[in-house]
């Protein structure tokens, strides 16, 4: 199983003071040294954390894979085609949200994403859809030509403390559907050192993208160790 480390919150800390530190590019390099298989970041339309310069430097300097999260806009499409990350994960955006709150609604807005998916794939960039654990959405992702899905694990993460109940089963079922439709299956959102193990045990999931928990741990033990500790929890 691969680990993508989301470095957005390093940039969030920097932007809190509008200064130059901490540097998310340095964080990306340290994450790789800690064992990350991929660096993930979200270049938002409002540029609230990651900036264009960060994105460009990470794409140029990363020794592992780079995964760009972005909205399906023409501006972002052009940036992605210029920077050439290994993969793009399309996500919904709302300016008032603190973090990405839900998945794409491909059933309602599929036409909106189809052109972006085609343009990125024509440019040699793999595409993933960030969706809730809904089998109908998984099927639609396959119809629209996505290479992968990333299952939103937020409901599972919120429920995990009191017992995941049906939320883990929903993630499992969506992952199974993804494999059935020949999609690569990723997962992320709200995963921590304490709740990641059950998700790791879902065999169809190939990749986890985790940010806040790792960056929070890194404040106390350093980026390399924080990443290495998460990597150790993802061994099947």
Short mmCIF file of C-alpha atoms in Angstrom, two decimals:
data_model
loop_
_atom_site.label_atom_id
_atom_site.label_comp_id
_atom_site.label_asym_id
_atom_site.label_seq_id
_atom_site.Cartn_x
_atom_site.Cartn_y
_atom_site.Cartn_z
CA UNK A 1 0.00 0.00 0.00
CA UNK A 2 1.30 3.45 -0.95
CA UNK A 3 1.26 6.52 1.29
CA UNK A 4 0.68 9.97 -0.13
CA UNK A 5 1.52 12.69 2.39
CA UNK A 6 -0.60 15.83 2.04
CA UNK A 7 1.49 18.88 2.92
CA UNK A 8 -1.25 21.53 2.76
CA UNK A 9 -1.14 22.23 6.48
CA UNK A 10 2.53 23.18 6.36
CA UNK A 11 1.52 25.93 3.96
CA UNK A 12 -1.46 26.80 6.17
CA UNK A 13 0.94 27.51 9.05
CA UNK A 14 3.13 29.65 6.80
CA UNK A 15 0.19 31.64 5.45
CA UNK A 16 -1.06 32.34 8.98
CA UNK A 17 1.77 34.88 9.22
CA UNK A 18 2.23 35.56 5.48
CA UNK A 19 5.92 34.73 5.80
CA UNK A 20 8.29 32.23 4.20
CA UNK A 21 8.34 29.55 6.89
CA UNK A 22 7.66 26.71 7.24
CA UNK A 23 8.41 25.79 3.64
CA UNK A 24 6.08 23.13 2.17
CA UNK A 25 8.73 22.25 -0.42
CA UNK A 26 11.12 21.29 2.38
CA UNK A 27 8.29 19.36 4.03
CA UNK A 28 7.77 17.42 0.80
CA UNK A 29 11.43 16.42 0.66
CA UNK A 30 11.41 15.34 4.31
CA UNK A 31 8.23 13.33 3.75
CA UNK A 32 10.01 11.44 0.99
CA UNK A 33 12.96 10.80 3.29
CA UNK A 34 10.52 9.40 5.85
CA UNK A 35 9.21 6.86 3.35
CA UNK A 36 6.32 8.60 1.58
CA UNK A 37 5.53 7.16 -1.83
CA UNK A 38 3.88 10.35 -2.99
CA UNK A 39 3.55 14.04 -2.17
CA UNK A 40 -0.02 15.35 -2.32
CA UNK A 41 -1.15 18.97 -2.21
CA UNK A 42 -4.29 20.95 -3.03
CA UNK A 43 -3.83 24.08 -5.10
CA UNK A 44 -7.06 25.86 -4.28
CA UNK A 45 -8.62 28.58 -6.39
CA UNK A 46 -8.35 31.02 -3.46
CA UNK A 47 -4.68 30.04 -2.81
CA UNK A 48 -5.36 29.90 0.91
CA UNK A 49 -2.35 27.65 1.57
CA UNK A 50 -0.36 26.12 -1.30
CA UNK A 51 0.81 28.73 -3.82
CA UNK A 52 1.73 28.33 -7.49
CA UNK A 53 5.43 28.55 -6.68
CA UNK A 54 5.13 25.72 -4.13
CA UNK A 55 3.36 23.54 -6.67
CA UNK A 56 5.90 24.22 -9.40
CA UNK A 57 8.92 23.54 -7.18
CA UNK A 58 7.47 20.33 -5.78
CA UNK A 59 6.70 19.05 -9.26
CA UNK A 60 10.27 19.84 -10.31
CA UNK A 61 12.06 18.50 -7.22
CA UNK A 62 10.08 15.52 -5.95
CA UNK A 63 11.84 12.17 -6.21
CA UNK A 64 8.64 10.18 -5.76
CA UNK A 65 5.18 10.74 -7.28
CA UNK A 66 3.30 14.04 -7.15
CA UNK A 67 -0.48 14.17 -6.80
CA UNK A 68 -2.19 17.51 -7.39
CA UNK A 69 -5.65 18.00 -5.92
CA UNK A 70 -7.65 20.65 -7.76
CA UNK A 71 -11.06 21.86 -8.86
CA UNK A 72 -12.19 21.16 -12.42
CA UNK A 73 -11.66 24.67 -13.76
CA UNK A 74 -9.93 25.80 -16.94
CA UNK A 75 -7.33 27.73 -14.92
CA UNK A 76 -6.39 24.67 -12.88
CA UNK A 77 -6.41 22.45 -15.95
CA UNK A 78 -3.89 24.75 -17.63
CA UNK A 79 -1.70 24.81 -14.52
CA UNK A 80 -1.73 21.02 -14.28
CA UNK A 81 -0.81 20.60 -17.94
CA UNK A 82 2.07 23.06 -17.50
CA UNK A 83 3.41 21.55 -14.25
CA UNK A 84 2.84 17.91 -15.22
CA UNK A 85 2.25 16.17 -11.87
CA UNK A 86 2.05 12.39 -12.05
CA UNK A 87 -1.63 12.47 -11.16
CA UNK A 88 -4.50 14.87 -10.57
CA UNK A 89 -7.32 14.24 -8.13
CA UNK A 90 -10.40 16.31 -8.91
CA UNK A 91 -12.10 17.59 -5.77
CA UNK A 92 -15.04 19.89 -5.03
CA UNK A 93 -14.31 23.34 -3.62
CA UNK A 94 -16.31 25.81 -1.56
CA UNK A 95 -14.68 29.04 -0.50
CA UNK A 96 -16.33 28.97 2.93
CA UNK A 97 -15.17 25.44 3.84
CA UNK A 98 -12.24 24.79 6.20
CA UNK A 99 -11.29 21.61 4.34
CA UNK A 100 -12.82 19.57 1.54
CA UNK A 101 -16.14 18.55 3.07
CA UNK A 102 -17.49 15.99 0.62
CA UNK A 103 -16.92 14.22 -2.64
CA UNK A 104 -17.77 15.08 -6.21
CA UNK A 105 -21.33 14.45 -7.35
CA UNK A 106 -20.56 12.76 -10.65
CA UNK A 107 -24.15 11.65 -11.16
CA UNK A 108 -25.37 15.23 -11.20
CA UNK A 109 -22.35 17.05 -12.64
CA UNK A 110 -20.53 14.42 -14.68
CA UNK A 111 -20.51 16.52 -17.85
CA UNK A 112 -18.60 19.19 -15.95
CA UNK A 113 -15.72 16.82 -15.30
CA UNK A 114 -15.58 14.83 -18.54
CA UNK A 115 -13.71 17.48 -20.54
CA UNK A 116 -11.17 18.03 -17.78
CA UNK A 117 -10.51 14.31 -17.48
CA UNK A 118 -9.97 14.00 -21.22
CA UNK A 119 -7.62 16.99 -21.38
CA UNK A 120 -5.50 15.73 -18.49
CA UNK A 121 -5.32 12.19 -19.84
CA UNK A 122 -4.39 13.50 -23.29
CA UNK A 123 -1.57 15.33 -21.50
CA UNK A 124 -0.30 12.12 -19.95
CA UNK A 125 -1.62 12.80 -16.44
CA UNK A 126 -3.51 10.11 -14.51
CA UNK A 127 -6.86 11.22 -13.09
CA UNK A 128 -8.76 10.35 -9.93
CA UNK A 129 -12.19 11.38 -8.67
CA UNK A 130 -12.61 12.22 -4.98
CA UNK A 131 -16.01 10.72 -4.19
CA UNK A 132 -18.04 9.51 -1.25
CA UNK A 133 -18.32 5.76 -0.59
CA UNK A 134 -21.23 5.38 -3.00
CA UNK A 135 -21.23 2.58 -5.55
CA UNK A 136 -23.28 4.61 -8.04
CA UNK A 137 -20.63 7.34 -7.96
CA UNK A 138 -17.93 4.71 -8.49
CA UNK A 139 -19.70 3.41 -11.58
CA UNK A 140 -20.05 6.93 -12.94
CA UNK A 141 -16.33 7.60 -12.40
CA UNK A 142 -15.55 4.62 -14.59
CA UNK A 143 -18.00 5.82 -17.27
CA UNK A 144 -16.38 9.27 -17.32
CA UNK A 145 -12.95 7.79 -17.94
CA UNK A 146 -11.21 8.39 -14.62
CA UNK A 147 -8.21 6.14 -13.95
CA UNK A 148 -8.86 5.98 -10.21
CA UNK A 149 -11.18 6.93 -7.38
CA UNK A 150 -10.26 8.31 -3.99
CA UNK A 151 -12.88 7.29 -1.46
CA UNK A 152 -13.76 10.03 1.04
CA UNK A 153 -13.26 8.42 4.46
CA UNK A 154 -14.59 11.35 6.48
CA UNK A 155 -17.75 9.63 7.73
CA UNK A 156 -15.72 6.59 8.78
CA UNK A 157 -13.17 8.80 10.56
CA UNK A 158 -15.88 10.72 12.41
CA UNK A 159 -17.56 7.49 13.52
CA UNK A 160 -14.42 5.52 14.34
CA UNK A 161 -14.11 6.65 17.97
CA UNK A 162 -17.51 5.29 18.91
CA UNK A 163 -17.33 2.32 16.54
CA UNK A 164 -17.40 2.63 12.76
CA UNK A 165 -20.66 0.74 12.28
CA UNK A 166 -21.74 0.75 8.65
CA UNK A 167 -19.27 3.46 7.62
CA UNK A 168 -16.36 1.04 7.22
CA UNK A 169 -18.56 -1.36 5.27
CA UNK A 170 -19.50 1.49 2.91
CA UNK A 171 -15.82 2.16 2.23
CA UNK A 172 -15.23 -1.55 1.66
CA UNK A 173 -18.17 -1.83 -0.74
CA UNK A 174 -17.06 1.23 -2.71
CA UNK A 175 -13.53 -0.18 -2.94
CA UNK A 176 -14.87 -3.50 -4.19
CA UNK A 177 -16.95 -1.67 -6.80
CA UNK A 178 -13.90 0.29 -7.88
CA UNK A 179 -11.95 -2.87 -8.53
CA UNK A 180 -14.95 -4.35 -10.36
CA UNK A 181 -14.93 -1.37 -12.73
CA UNK A 182 -11.16 -1.66 -13.20
CA UNK A 183 -10.35 1.54 -11.35
CA UNK A 184 -7.40 2.08 -9.06
CA UNK A 185 -8.71 2.60 -5.56
CA UNK A 186 -7.34 5.22 -3.17
CA UNK A 187 -8.78 6.58 0.08
CA UNK A 188 -8.32 9.55 2.35
CA UNK A 189 -9.75 12.28 4.60
CA UNK A 190 -9.69 12.24 8.38
CA UNK A 191 -7.40 9.22 8.65
CA UNK A 192 -5.12 9.16 11.69
CA UNK A 193 -2.62 6.92 13.44
CA UNK A 194 -5.51 5.63 15.54
CA UNK A 195 -8.09 4.80 12.87
CA UNK A 196 -6.05 3.88 9.80
CA UNK A 197 -5.61 0.16 10.51
CA UNK A 198 -9.10 -1.05 9.46
CA UNK A 199 -8.81 0.85 6.18
CA UNK A 200 -5.36 -0.63 5.54
CA UNK A 201 -6.95 -4.09 5.76
CA UNK A 202 -9.26 -3.43 2.78
CA UNK A 203 -7.37 -5.28 0.04
CA UNK A 204 -8.72 -3.28 -2.90
CA UNK A 205 -7.30 0.00 -1.59
CA UNK A 206 -3.86 0.67 -3.06
CA UNK A 207 -3.11 4.13 -1.72
CA UNK A 208 -3.94 6.38 1.23
CA UNK A 209 -3.53 10.16 1.22
CA UNK A 210 -3.09 11.51 4.74
CA UNK A 211 -2.22 15.04 5.81
CA UNK A 212 -3.45 16.65 9.01
CA UNK A 213 -2.62 13.78 11.35
CA UNK A 214 0.93 13.43 10.01
CA UNK A 215 1.63 17.17 10.07
CA UNK A 216 0.25 17.38 13.63
CA UNK A 217 2.56 14.57 14.73
CA UNK A 218 5.48 16.19 12.91
CA UNK A 219 5.19 19.26 15.14
CA UNK A 220 6.43 17.11 18.01
CA UNK A 221 8.66 14.44 16.44
CA UNK A 222 9.70 15.89 13.08
CA UNK A 223 8.45 15.22 9.59
CA UNK A 224 10.61 12.21 8.77
CA UNK A 225 9.66 10.32 11.92
CA UNK A 226 5.98 11.22 11.66
CA UNK A 227 5.85 9.83 8.13
CA UNK A 228 7.87 6.75 9.05
CA UNK A 229 5.47 5.98 11.90
CA UNK A 230 2.48 6.12 9.54
CA UNK A 231 4.29 3.96 6.99
CA UNK A 232 4.83 1.33 9.69
CA UNK A 233 1.07 1.21 10.35
CA UNK A 234 0.32 0.55 6.69
CA UNK A 235 2.17 -2.74 6.39
CA UNK A 236 -0.23 -5.51 5.48
#
